Short mmCIF file of C-alpha atoms in Angstrom, two decimals:
data_model
loop_
_atom_site.label_atom_id
_atom_site.label_comp_id
_atom_site.label_asym_id
_atom_site.label_seq_id
_atom_site.Cartn_x
_atom_site.Cartn_y
_atom_site.Cartn_z
CA MET A 17 -0.53 0.01 -0.27
CA THR A 18 2.59 2.55 0.87
CA ASP A 19 5.38 1.24 -1.65
CA LEU A 20 4.76 2.52 -4.77
CA ALA A 21 7.83 0.59 -6.77
CA SER A 22 5.84 -2.30 -6.79
CA ARG A 23 2.75 -1.95 -7.51
CA ASP A 24 0.71 -3.45 -9.75
CA TYR A 25 -2.11 -1.32 -11.28
CA SER A 26 -3.31 -4.26 -13.84
CA ARG A 27 -5.61 -5.24 -10.72
CA SER A 28 -6.37 -1.03 -10.51
CA ARG A 29 -8.75 0.93 -12.02
CA ALA A 30 -9.48 4.45 -12.83
CA VAL A 31 -12.79 6.03 -14.04
CA LEU A 32 -12.26 9.66 -15.43
CA MET A 33 -15.01 11.34 -16.31
CA GLY A 34 -15.41 15.03 -17.61
CA THR A 35 -18.06 17.22 -18.97
CA TRP A 36 -17.18 20.18 -20.82
CA GLU A 37 -20.87 21.15 -22.67
CA CYS A 38 -24.01 20.82 -21.10
CA GLU A 39 -27.35 22.39 -21.94
CA GLY A 40 -27.97 25.32 -19.60
CA PHE A 41 -23.84 26.39 -18.90
CA SER A 42 -21.27 27.92 -20.87
CA LYS A 43 -18.82 25.87 -22.55
CA ALA A 44 -15.79 25.35 -20.19
CA PRO A 45 -12.75 24.74 -22.06
CA ALA A 46 -10.97 24.78 -18.82
CA VAL A 47 -13.07 21.86 -17.86
CA GLU A 48 -11.51 19.51 -20.67
CA ARG A 49 -8.18 20.98 -20.08
CA SER A 50 -8.25 19.63 -16.36
CA PHE A 51 -9.67 16.27 -17.60
CA THR A 52 -6.64 15.89 -19.84
CA ARG A 53 -4.30 17.01 -17.46
CA MET A 54 -5.69 14.15 -14.79
CA ARG A 55 -5.59 11.64 -16.96
CA ASP A 56 -2.22 12.57 -18.46
CA LEU A 57 -0.89 12.55 -14.85
CA LEU A 58 -2.11 8.90 -13.89
CA LEU A 59 -0.08 7.58 -17.52
CA ASP A 60 2.79 9.21 -16.26
CA PRO A 61 5.94 8.01 -14.53
CA VAL A 62 5.16 9.86 -11.34
CA CYS A 63 2.13 8.00 -10.53
CA GLY A 64 3.17 4.71 -11.08
CA PRO A 65 2.43 5.01 -14.06
CA TRP A 66 -1.18 3.01 -14.47
CA PRO A 67 -1.83 1.59 -17.54
CA ARG A 68 -3.92 2.58 -20.02
CA GLU A 69 -5.91 -0.49 -20.16
CA SER A 70 -6.72 0.56 -16.68
CA VAL A 71 -7.95 3.96 -17.18
CA VAL A 72 -11.55 4.34 -18.37
CA GLU A 73 -12.36 7.72 -19.87
CA ILE A 74 -16.02 9.11 -19.88
CA ALA A 75 -15.50 12.22 -21.48
CA ASN A 76 -17.95 14.63 -22.12
CA ARG A 77 -21.33 11.96 -22.89
CA PRO A 78 -23.43 13.88 -24.53
CA THR A 79 -26.15 11.91 -22.32
CA LEU A 80 -26.22 9.66 -19.29
CA GLY A 81 -26.95 6.41 -21.26
CA THR A 82 -24.67 3.55 -19.80
CA THR A 83 -22.72 5.79 -17.90
CA CYS A 84 -23.99 4.22 -14.69
CA VAL A 85 -23.63 0.71 -15.41
CA GLU A 86 -20.15 1.80 -16.82
CA VAL A 87 -18.60 3.42 -13.52
CA THR A 88 -19.83 0.44 -11.89
CA ASP A 89 -18.32 -1.82 -13.99
CA ALA A 90 -14.88 -0.61 -13.89
CA LEU A 91 -14.60 -0.25 -10.30
CA MET A 92 -16.06 -3.42 -9.52
CA ALA A 93 -13.14 -4.83 -11.72
CA ALA A 94 -10.51 -3.16 -9.50
CA THR A 95 -8.82 -5.40 -6.54
CA ASP A 96 -6.24 -3.42 -5.60
CA VAL A 97 -7.09 0.50 -6.25
CA ALA A 98 -10.43 2.18 -7.40
CA PHE A 99 -10.09 5.70 -8.21
CA PHE A 100 -12.81 8.09 -9.82
CA TYR A 101 -12.54 11.24 -10.87
CA TYR A 102 -15.21 13.91 -12.21
CA VAL A 103 -14.64 17.10 -12.99
CA GLY A 104 -17.43 19.55 -14.50
CA HIS A 105 -20.42 21.14 -13.39
CA GLY A 106 -22.01 19.66 -10.25
CA ILE A 107 -25.52 20.38 -9.02
CA TYR A 108 -28.55 19.25 -6.21
CA ASP A 109 -31.71 17.70 -6.55
CA HIS A 110 -34.72 18.48 -4.36
CA ARG A 111 -32.92 16.20 -1.88
CA GLU A 112 -29.66 17.57 -2.12
CA ARG A 113 -28.28 14.85 -3.52
CA LEU A 114 -25.14 16.08 -5.41
CA CYS A 115 -25.53 15.15 -8.92
CA LEU A 116 -22.44 14.61 -11.54
CA THR A 117 -23.84 16.61 -15.11
CA VAL A 118 -23.71 14.97 -18.79
CA GLY A 119 -24.23 17.03 -22.02
CA ASP A 120 -28.36 16.59 -21.05
CA THR A 121 -28.74 16.51 -17.39
CA LYS A 122 -31.28 18.62 -16.52
CA ILE A 123 -31.55 21.38 -13.29
CA GLU A 124 -35.66 20.98 -13.29
CA ALA A 125 -36.90 18.91 -10.44
CA PRO A 126 -37.12 16.07 -10.27
CA TYR A 127 -34.90 15.98 -13.67
CA PRO A 128 -31.26 16.04 -12.20
CA ALA A 129 -31.08 12.65 -10.51
CA ILE A 130 -32.96 11.28 -13.64
CA THR A 131 -30.59 12.74 -16.29
CA GLY A 132 -27.23 13.37 -13.92
CA LEU A 133 -24.86 10.70 -12.61
CA LEU A 134 -25.96 11.20 -8.67
CA PHE A 135 -23.25 10.31 -6.58
CA GLU A 136 -24.90 7.93 -4.73
CA THR A 137 -24.75 5.39 -7.76
CA VAL A 138 -20.77 6.21 -7.50
CA ARG A 139 -20.77 5.12 -3.96
CA GLU A 140 -22.92 2.41 -4.54
CA ALA A 141 -20.02 0.87 -6.83
CA PHE A 142 -17.56 1.75 -5.00
CA HIS A 143 -19.31 -0.46 -1.62
CA HIS A 144 -19.65 -3.50 -4.00
CA SER A 145 -16.21 -3.21 -4.99
CA PRO A 146 -13.64 -5.73 -4.27
CA ALA A 147 -10.23 -3.04 -4.00
CA THR A 148 -8.67 -2.66 -0.97
CA VAL A 149 -8.39 0.88 -1.52
CA LYS A 150 -11.39 3.20 -2.83
CA ILE A 151 -10.41 6.66 -3.93
CA ALA A 152 -12.55 9.62 -5.27
CA VAL A 153 -11.83 12.90 -6.06
CA LEU A 154 -14.85 15.51 -7.33
CA ASP A 155 -13.48 19.18 -9.47
CA CYS A 156 -16.82 20.49 -9.14
CA CYS A 157 -20.03 23.07 -7.53
CA TYR A 158 -21.09 21.53 -3.98
CA SER A 159 -19.19 18.76 -4.38
CA GLY A 160 -19.29 18.58 -0.37
CA LEU A 161 -22.40 17.12 -0.75
CA ALA A 162 -20.47 13.95 -1.04
CA ALA A 163 -19.42 13.90 2.58
CA LYS A 164 -23.11 13.93 3.52
CA GLU A 165 -24.89 12.01 5.49
CA PHE A 166 -22.92 8.52 4.26
CA GLY A 167 -19.48 10.28 3.52
CA HIS A 168 -17.22 7.57 3.27
CA LEU A 169 -17.46 5.52 -0.27
CA SER A 170 -17.72 1.76 1.85
CA ALA A 171 -20.31 1.33 4.43
CA THR A 172 -18.31 -1.43 5.89
CA ARG A 173 -15.01 -1.40 7.53
CA LEU A 174 -12.57 -3.33 5.27
CA PRO A 175 -8.95 -4.70 6.41
CA PRO A 176 -6.28 -2.75 7.88
CA ILE A 177 -4.24 -2.71 4.90
CA SER A 178 -7.19 -0.57 3.16
CA GLY A 179 -8.96 2.71 2.58
CA THR A 180 -11.20 5.21 1.57
CA TYR A 181 -10.46 8.60 0.36
CA LEU A 182 -12.93 11.22 -0.61
CA LEU A 183 -11.53 14.30 -1.91
CA MET A 184 -13.50 17.34 -2.67
CA SER A 185 -13.12 20.61 -4.41
CA SER A 186 -15.55 22.98 -2.35
CA SER A 187 -18.13 22.47 0.98
CA ALA A 188 -22.12 21.50 0.45
CA PHE A 189 -23.28 24.21 -0.93
CA GLU A 190 -20.37 26.42 -2.35
CA MET A 191 -19.30 27.00 -5.96
CA SER A 192 -15.81 25.53 -7.02
CA TRP A 193 -13.88 27.77 -9.70
CA TYR A 194 -12.24 27.63 -13.44
CA GLU A 195 -9.95 30.08 -14.92
CA LEU A 196 -11.14 32.27 -17.87
CA GLU A 197 -10.10 31.53 -21.29
CA ASP A 198 -9.41 35.89 -21.58
CA THR A 199 -7.26 35.47 -17.97
CA ALA A 200 -5.18 32.34 -18.51
CA ALA A 201 -2.76 31.75 -21.49
CA ASP A 202 -3.84 27.31 -20.65
CA ALA A 203 -7.14 27.75 -18.28
CA GLN A 204 -7.93 25.02 -16.28
CA THR A 205 -10.14 24.21 -13.05
CA CYS A 206 -8.93 25.54 -10.47
CA PHE A 207 -8.44 22.84 -7.75
CA THR A 208 -7.50 19.93 -10.53
CA LYS A 209 -4.50 22.44 -11.32
CA ALA A 210 -3.32 23.13 -8.21
CA PHE A 211 -3.61 18.81 -7.61
CA VAL A 212 -1.73 18.31 -10.60
CA GLU A 213 0.81 20.88 -9.94
CA THR A 214 1.66 19.65 -7.01
CA VAL A 215 1.80 16.48 -7.80
CA ARG A 216 4.51 16.97 -10.61
CA GLU A 217 6.38 20.05 -8.72
CA GLY A 218 6.58 17.42 -5.56
CA VAL A 219 6.43 18.54 -1.88
CA GLY A 220 9.91 20.03 -0.32
CA GLY A 221 10.56 17.98 3.20
CA ALA A 222 8.38 15.01 2.45
CA PRO A 223 9.41 11.81 1.95
CA PRO A 224 10.24 10.11 -1.20
CA GLY A 225 6.58 8.56 -2.02
CA LEU A 226 3.73 11.15 -1.53
CA THR A 227 0.12 10.35 0.44
CA LEU A 228 -2.89 11.23 -0.76
CA ASP A 229 -2.74 13.45 2.67
CA HIS A 230 0.82 15.27 2.00
CA ILE A 231 -0.72 16.26 -1.72
CA TYR A 232 -3.71 17.57 0.03
CA GLY A 233 -2.24 19.94 2.42
CA VAL A 234 -0.23 21.79 -0.38
CA VAL A 235 -3.43 21.87 -2.56
CA ALA A 236 -5.46 23.38 0.39
CA ASP A 237 -2.69 25.77 1.16
CA ARG A 238 -2.51 26.90 -2.44
CA LEU A 239 -6.33 27.24 -3.40
CA VAL A 240 -7.03 29.44 0.38
CA GLU A 241 -3.60 31.82 -0.54
CA ASP A 242 -4.90 32.40 -3.92
CA GLY A 243 -8.63 33.62 -2.70
CA LYS A 244 -10.37 30.38 -3.73
CA PRO A 245 -12.25 27.77 -1.77
CA GLU A 246 -10.88 25.44 1.28
CA PRO A 247 -10.93 21.59 -0.44
CA HIS A 248 -12.37 19.14 1.80
CA ARG A 249 -11.93 15.84 2.89
CA ARG A 250 -13.22 12.30 4.61
CA ILE A 251 -10.96 9.20 5.05
CA ALA A 252 -11.33 5.94 6.37
CA ASP A 253 -9.29 3.47 7.65
CA ASP A 254 -5.59 3.77 6.64
CA ALA A 255 -6.05 5.75 3.00
CA ALA A 256 -4.42 8.82 4.28
CA ALA A 257 -0.87 6.68 4.25
CA TRP A 258 -1.68 5.36 0.64
CA VAL A 259 1.30 6.69 -1.55
CA PHE A 260 -0.22 8.51 -4.67
CA ALA A 261 2.93 9.09 -6.45
CA HIS A 262 6.68 9.42 -6.30
CA ASN A 263 7.44 13.15 -5.34
CA ASN A 264 9.98 14.83 -7.27
CA ALA A 265 11.06 17.10 -4.96
CA PRO A 266 14.50 16.45 -3.52
CA ALA A 267 14.52 13.08 -1.87
CA SER A 268 16.31 13.99 1.30
CA PRO A 269 13.85 16.16 3.31
CA PRO A 270 15.90 19.24 4.93
CA GLU A 271 16.26 19.87 8.25
CA PRO A 272 13.67 22.68 9.63
CA GLY A 273 15.89 25.56 10.32
CA THR A 274 17.80 25.18 7.19
CA ASP A 275 15.26 25.05 4.17
CA PRO A 276 12.58 27.63 3.99
CA ASP A 277 9.62 25.35 2.47
CA ALA A 278 10.25 22.85 5.33
CA MET A 279 10.29 25.53 7.67
CA PHE A 280 7.22 26.81 6.12
CA ARG A 281 5.54 23.32 5.73
CA GLU A 282 6.19 22.68 9.55
CA ALA A 283 4.48 26.00 10.40
CA TYR A 284 1.43 25.02 8.28
CA ARG A 285 1.23 22.10 9.98
CA TRP A 286 1.03 23.06 13.21
CA GLU A 287 -1.51 25.79 12.35
CA THR A 288 -3.76 23.34 10.83
CA GLU A 289 -3.59 20.44 13.47
CA GLU A 290 -2.37 22.49 16.75
CA GLY A 291 -4.52 24.80 19.20
CA ILE A 292 -3.77 28.61 18.92
CA GLU A 293 -1.43 28.20 22.19
CA ARG A 294 1.11 26.53 20.10
CA LEU A 295 0.87 30.40 18.08
CA HIS A 296 3.85 32.13 18.76
CA LEU A 297 5.78 28.95 17.91
CA ILE A 298 4.26 28.85 14.18
CA GLU A 299 4.46 32.52 13.71
CA ALA A 300 8.03 31.88 14.58
CA ARG A 301 8.49 29.78 12.17
CA TYR A 302 6.62 31.42 9.49
CA ARG A 303 9.05 34.49 9.99
CA ALA A 304 12.20 32.24 9.52
CA ALA A 305 11.18 31.13 6.49
CA ALA A 306 9.98 34.52 5.43
CA GLU A 307 13.61 35.78 6.02
CA ALA A 308 14.48 33.08 4.06
CA GLY A 309 12.88 34.44 1.02
CA HIS A 310 9.62 32.50 1.53
CA THR A 311 6.92 34.56 -0.13
CA GLN A 312 4.21 32.22 1.41
CA ALA A 313 5.49 32.57 4.55
CA MET A 314 5.59 36.21 4.22
CA ASN A 315 1.90 36.28 3.48
CA ARG A 316 1.02 33.51 6.24
CA LEU A 317 2.70 36.64 8.67
CA GLY A 318 0.35 39.43 7.14
CA GLN A 319 -2.50 36.90 7.84
CA ILE A 320 -1.18 36.69 11.42
CA ALA A 321 -0.86 40.68 11.73
CA GLU A 322 -4.33 40.94 10.71
CA GLY A 323 -5.56 38.29 13.27
CA ARG A 324 -7.25 35.92 10.62
CA VAL A 325 -5.17 32.81 11.00
CA GLN A 326 -5.83 33.43 15.40
CA ALA A 327 -9.61 33.34 14.29
CA ARG A 328 -9.61 30.90 11.95
CA MET A 329 -7.91 28.72 14.91
CA GLN A 330 -10.35 29.75 17.26
CA GLY A 331 -13.61 29.59 14.72
CA ILE A 332 -14.60 32.80 15.20
CA GLU A 333 -14.59 35.92 12.89
CA PRO A 334 -11.98 38.24 12.64
CA GLY A 335 -11.82 41.25 14.88
CA PRO A 336 -10.69 45.15 13.27
CA VAL A 337 -7.07 45.38 12.39
CA ASP A 338 -5.04 48.99 12.95
CA GLY A 339 -2.22 50.42 14.27
CA ARG A 340 0.75 48.57 14.30
CA ALA A 341 -0.93 45.27 13.29
CA LEU A 342 -2.11 46.86 10.33
CA LEU A 343 1.60 48.51 9.73
CA GLN A 344 2.85 44.88 10.30
CA ALA A 345 0.32 43.21 7.76
CA THR A 346 1.19 45.72 4.87
CA TYR A 347 5.01 45.12 5.55
CA TRP A 348 4.82 41.77 4.74
CA TYR A 349 2.40 41.66 2.08
CA THR A 350 4.64 44.23 0.45
CA LYS A 351 7.71 42.43 0.62
CA ALA A 352 5.67 39.10 -0.49
CA ALA A 353 4.62 41.31 -3.61
CA GLU A 354 7.89 42.96 -4.35
CA ALA A 355 9.68 39.18 -4.47
CA GLY A 356 7.35 38.30 -7.39
CA ASP A 357 4.39 36.87 -5.38
CA PRO A 358 0.78 36.87 -6.99
CA VAL A 359 -1.03 36.58 -3.45
CA GLY A 360 0.80 39.41 -1.35
CA PRO A 361 -0.43 42.36 -3.85
CA MET A 362 -4.20 40.86 -3.60
CA HIS A 363 -3.87 41.02 0.14
CA LEU A 364 -2.48 44.73 -0.20
CA GLY A 365 -5.54 45.80 -2.60
CA GLN A 366 -7.68 44.68 0.33
CA LEU A 367 -5.80 46.66 2.79
CA TYR A 368 -6.15 50.09 0.76
CA GLU A 369 -9.44 49.67 0.05
CA GLU A 370 -10.44 48.05 3.66
CA GLN A 371 -8.18 50.15 6.21
CA TYR A 372 -6.58 52.96 4.36
CA LYS A 373 -9.36 53.91 2.25
CA ASP A 374 -7.04 54.49 -0.33
CA LEU A 375 -8.90 53.17 -3.57
CA ASP A 376 -6.10 54.23 -6.25
CA ARG A 377 -3.56 52.30 -4.43
CA ALA A 378 -5.99 49.73 -4.15
CA LEU A 379 -6.54 49.61 -7.96
CA TYR A 380 -2.94 49.34 -7.94
CA TRP A 381 -2.50 46.72 -6.37
CA TYR A 382 -5.15 44.37 -7.26
CA GLY A 383 -4.38 45.25 -10.87
CA LEU A 384 -0.67 44.04 -10.08
CA ALA A 385 -2.28 40.63 -8.57
CA ALA A 386 -4.54 40.26 -11.82
CA GLN A 387 -1.24 40.79 -14.09
CA ARG A 388 0.29 37.82 -12.04
CA ASN A 389 -2.70 35.49 -12.75
CA ASN A 390 -4.41 35.94 -9.59
CA SER A 391 -7.90 35.16 -10.56
CA ALA A 392 -9.68 36.18 -7.19
CA ALA A 393 -7.28 39.86 -7.45
CA HIS A 394 -9.21 39.85 -11.19
CA GLU A 395 -12.81 39.85 -9.46
CA ARG A 396 -11.61 41.98 -7.24
CA LEU A 397 -10.21 44.39 -9.25
CA ALA A 398 -13.60 43.61 -11.76
CA GLY A 399 -15.81 44.67 -8.66
CA LEU A 400 -14.10 48.19 -7.66
CA GLU A 401 -14.08 49.42 -11.12
CA GLN A 402 -17.95 48.99 -11.74
CA ARG A 403 -18.47 50.31 -7.83
CA ILE A 404 -16.77 53.54 -8.68
CA ARG A 405 -17.68 53.48 -12.15
CA LEU A 406 -21.44 53.96 -10.94
CA GLY A 407 -20.53 56.08 -8.04
CA LEU A 408 -21.48 53.48 -5.83
CA VAL A 409 -17.86 53.84 -3.47
CA THR A 410 -15.85 56.75 -2.34
CA ASP A 411 -13.75 55.47 0.45
CA GLY A 412 -13.58 52.33 2.73
CA ARG A 413 -15.70 49.31 2.82
CA PRO A 414 -19.08 49.56 0.86
CA GLY A 415 -21.69 50.10 3.07
CA GLU A 416 -19.71 49.58 6.79
CA ASP A 417 -19.49 53.48 6.80
CA GLU A 418 -23.65 53.39 7.08
CA GLN A 419 -25.59 52.65 9.82
CA LYS A 420 -27.45 49.75 10.16
CA ASP A 421 -30.97 49.06 9.43
CA ASP A 422 -33.65 50.62 11.35
CA PRO A 423 -35.57 48.62 13.86
CA GLY A 424 -38.99 49.10 11.15
CA GLU A 425 -37.10 47.90 8.27
CA GLU A 426 -37.99 44.61 7.05
CA GLU A 427 -35.51 41.65 8.91
CA PRO A 428 -32.54 40.80 6.78
CA PRO A 429 -31.76 37.27 6.36
CA ASP A 430 -29.31 35.71 9.19
CA ALA A 431 -25.93 36.58 7.92
CA GLY A 432 -24.83 33.37 9.39
CA GLN A 433 -26.59 30.88 7.04
CA PRO A 434 -27.10 31.55 3.27
CA VAL A 435 -30.17 33.35 2.37
CA GLY A 436 -33.11 31.35 2.50
CA GLY A 437 -31.33 29.33 5.52
CA PRO A 438 -33.92 27.06 8.06
CA GLN A 439 -34.63 29.81 10.35
CA GLN A 440 -35.65 32.87 7.77
CA PRO A 441 -39.33 33.02 7.71
CA GLY A 442 -38.90 33.17 3.37
CA PRO A 443 -39.27 35.80 0.92
CA ARG A 444 -42.35 38.27 1.59
CA PRO A 445 -43.70 40.15 -0.92
CA PRO A 446 -43.03 44.28 -1.34
CA ALA A 447 -43.88 46.71 1.66
CA GLY A 448 -47.37 47.81 0.88
CA PHE A 449 -48.88 44.47 1.00
CA THR A 450 -52.77 44.62 0.75
CA VAL A 451 -55.72 41.62 0.79
CA ALA A 452 -55.18 42.60 -2.88
CA ASP A 453 -52.11 41.27 -3.55
CA LEU A 454 -53.39 37.57 -2.22
CA THR A 455 -53.49 36.66 -6.12
CA ALA A 456 -50.02 37.68 -6.61
CA ARG A 457 -48.99 35.75 -3.63
CA LEU A 458 -51.00 32.57 -4.72
CA LEU A 459 -49.58 32.95 -8.18
CA PHE A 460 -45.90 33.54 -6.15
CA HIS A 461 -46.52 29.63 -4.71
CA GLN A 462 -47.59 28.05 -7.69
CA TRP A 463 -44.50 29.25 -9.16
CA LEU A 464 -42.81 27.69 -6.44
CA ASP A 465 -44.43 24.35 -6.90
CA ARG A 466 -43.92 24.15 -10.22
CA GLU A 467 -40.56 25.49 -10.83
CA TRP A 468 -38.65 24.61 -7.22
CA ASN A 469 -40.69 21.66 -6.68
CA GLY A 470 -41.62 23.62 -3.60
CA ASP A 471 -38.46 23.88 -1.89
CA GLN A 472 -38.32 27.45 -1.29
CA GLN A 473 -35.02 27.80 0.66
CA LEU A 474 -32.99 26.46 -2.93
CA ALA A 475 -35.39 28.68 -4.87
CA ILE A 476 -33.74 31.81 -2.78
CA ALA A 477 -30.33 30.54 -2.43
CA GLN A 478 -30.50 30.16 -6.65
CA CYS A 479 -31.84 33.63 -7.14
CA HIS A 480 -29.58 35.08 -4.71
CA ASN A 481 -26.42 33.80 -6.63
CA VAL A 482 -27.47 34.57 -10.26
CA LEU A 483 -28.61 38.52 -8.83
CA ILE A 484 -25.18 38.81 -7.59
CA THR A 485 -23.54 37.30 -10.87
CA ALA A 486 -25.99 39.29 -12.98
CA THR A 487 -24.67 43.28 -10.71
CA GLY A 488 -20.76 42.47 -11.24
CA GLY A 489 -19.92 39.38 -8.76
CA ASP A 490 -18.90 39.35 -5.39
CA TYR A 491 -17.04 42.48 -5.58
CA GLY A 492 -20.13 44.53 -7.44
CA GLU A 493 -22.60 46.60 -7.29
CA TRP A 494 -24.39 43.75 -4.83
CA SER A 495 -21.93 44.33 -1.99
CA THR A 496 -22.90 47.64 -1.87
CA LEU A 497 -25.84 47.13 -0.33
CA LYS A 498 -27.29 46.38 3.20
CA GLU A 499 -28.69 42.90 3.63
CA ALA A 500 -32.05 44.40 4.37
CA ASP A 501 -31.81 46.06 0.28
CA GLN A 502 -30.77 42.88 -0.61
CA HIS A 503 -33.33 40.79 1.05
CA VAL A 504 -35.98 43.20 -0.74
CA LEU A 505 -34.65 42.66 -4.17
CA ILE A 506 -34.27 39.33 -3.92
CA THR A 507 -37.82 39.26 -2.69
CA ASP A 508 -38.96 41.32 -5.56
CA PHE A 509 -37.19 39.43 -8.40
CA MET A 510 -38.87 36.22 -6.85
CA TYR A 511 -42.36 37.73 -7.32
CA ARG A 512 -41.44 38.02 -11.01
CA ARG A 513 -41.75 34.38 -11.06
CA PRO A 514 -38.67 33.82 -13.25
CA PRO A 515 -38.39 30.62 -15.11
CA ARG A 516 -35.69 28.20 -13.51
CA ALA A 517 -34.61 27.33 -17.04
CA SER A 518 -33.79 30.94 -17.93
CA VAL A 519 -33.30 32.30 -14.10
CA THR A 520 -29.74 33.62 -15.27
CA LEU A 521 -31.19 35.76 -18.36
CA GLU A 522 -33.72 37.11 -16.28
CA ALA A 523 -31.70 38.43 -13.75
CA ARG A 524 -29.48 40.27 -15.96
CA ARG A 525 -32.41 41.48 -17.64
CA TYR A 526 -34.05 42.47 -14.19
CA TYR A 527 -30.81 44.49 -13.83
CA GLN A 528 -30.81 45.91 -16.90
CA GLU A 529 -34.46 47.03 -16.03
CA ILE A 530 -33.27 48.93 -12.97
CA GLY A 531 -30.26 50.25 -14.10
CA PRO A 532 -26.55 49.80 -13.03
CA GLY A 533 -25.69 51.91 -10.49
CA ASN A 534 -29.67 52.06 -9.15
CA LEU A 535 -30.08 48.92 -6.71
CA ARG A 536 -30.18 50.79 -3.86
CA ALA A 537 -32.47 53.15 -4.78
CA HIS A 538 -35.04 50.67 -6.28
CA ALA A 539 -34.75 48.65 -2.76
CA GLU A 540 -35.99 51.76 -1.17
CA LYS A 541 -38.65 52.40 -3.40
CA LEU A 542 -40.03 48.57 -2.99
CA ARG A 543 -39.65 49.17 1.02
CA ARG A 544 -41.88 52.28 0.66
CA GLY A 545 -44.18 50.91 -1.53
CA LYS A 546 -43.25 53.58 -4.25
CA GLN A 547 -43.04 51.87 -7.54
#
């Protein structure tokens, strides 16, 4: 299990599935490239290599057809390692089950489970497979749903030399990202790109054989540093020790204190595994690596100065940062930026936008990070430019200099849950609701039953997402609104009863009808009943 050199992959099967052309979604060449890179990685000597006859490719299927049978047959044929990889669009049905799309998968209930590949089907195939090691790698939106309830790949405990490993690119209700064609010459999905590059480059300070845990730690670090969703994992038995690839980094692990990368890895391991009481040791190790020129360590020191690392370790929200701590964070991010790092300038852009209130410098640093292919900086840059163009921001973080909502205003959704979470009362009609509006309310509930199978929480969440996208993204005009304004606009949009199949298009039309820069004024009109 831990000896890659003597492994016989003829008894193993790898099922690689990818969908980059799907109804209702734009074509995603990044997905196709990621599919190809993962296949090439398995066939490379760094991973064994796997023989071609042991690799089953399910590439861009136009319809589900016999896919379920093919996946099951392949995993059942494995007696050593059963490996499943999916990259593409993930959706979920009305029972919150993860569905992996093919070309004609429909998102309207009850069709996702009929026209897409339910991950439950893959898990069932894993359960019946005689393989001793079972691995699933999911690079799609909502992939964390695979870990809900029965998160392991086998329902029964396997022999001591076996194990299961479920690796997911995002949490249950979180999007996974891919690079855009106009921002990256060789655009790929962010998770698979980080995974493949980590394996090909190797991990400094790790042993000659890279386990899935070695790879996961570096991939998670890369993605979080780049502002992407943190991947998740679910492990059973001894799968964490299973060797996935040869380590292309130097074979002899350097002693901590002599190699900056080894010092960084040790500090990051402490940060993710130890308690807050070891923070002083973590900071000292990061500082030693940073002083040796390690840019990721510089960024972590900036995060410590801002209080983000401490907050994450304690499971709380970060507090305000000012004074000496702000200067320390600026110092370390500037050091990283000067060393050519793409993450440092993005953090500087955030500091100058949100703390120093200097939008010109924020634009400069976001732009520099974007030039270095930091996709999160691309989004922040575009959002800030839009808000400036529309006159929605003049200083500081959008909306934070405003007073909180008056007691008489509508209660906004709980900021601690997705919009429409279980503690919310559901969408209310715009202010001014009277008995004459009962017809509209009845039509609304008919629409909810017809388009969303009565799932009001799902309808709110998806309408919220498409409105964010239509109005400029996470850092566009929507981010300048109070939560109460957002609630009013979501309600207004939902009472227009947009068809689920074209809800993205309807959101764009809704925004154009209101007019860029007018969201806040429109929400105020709705609240006061001056439509």
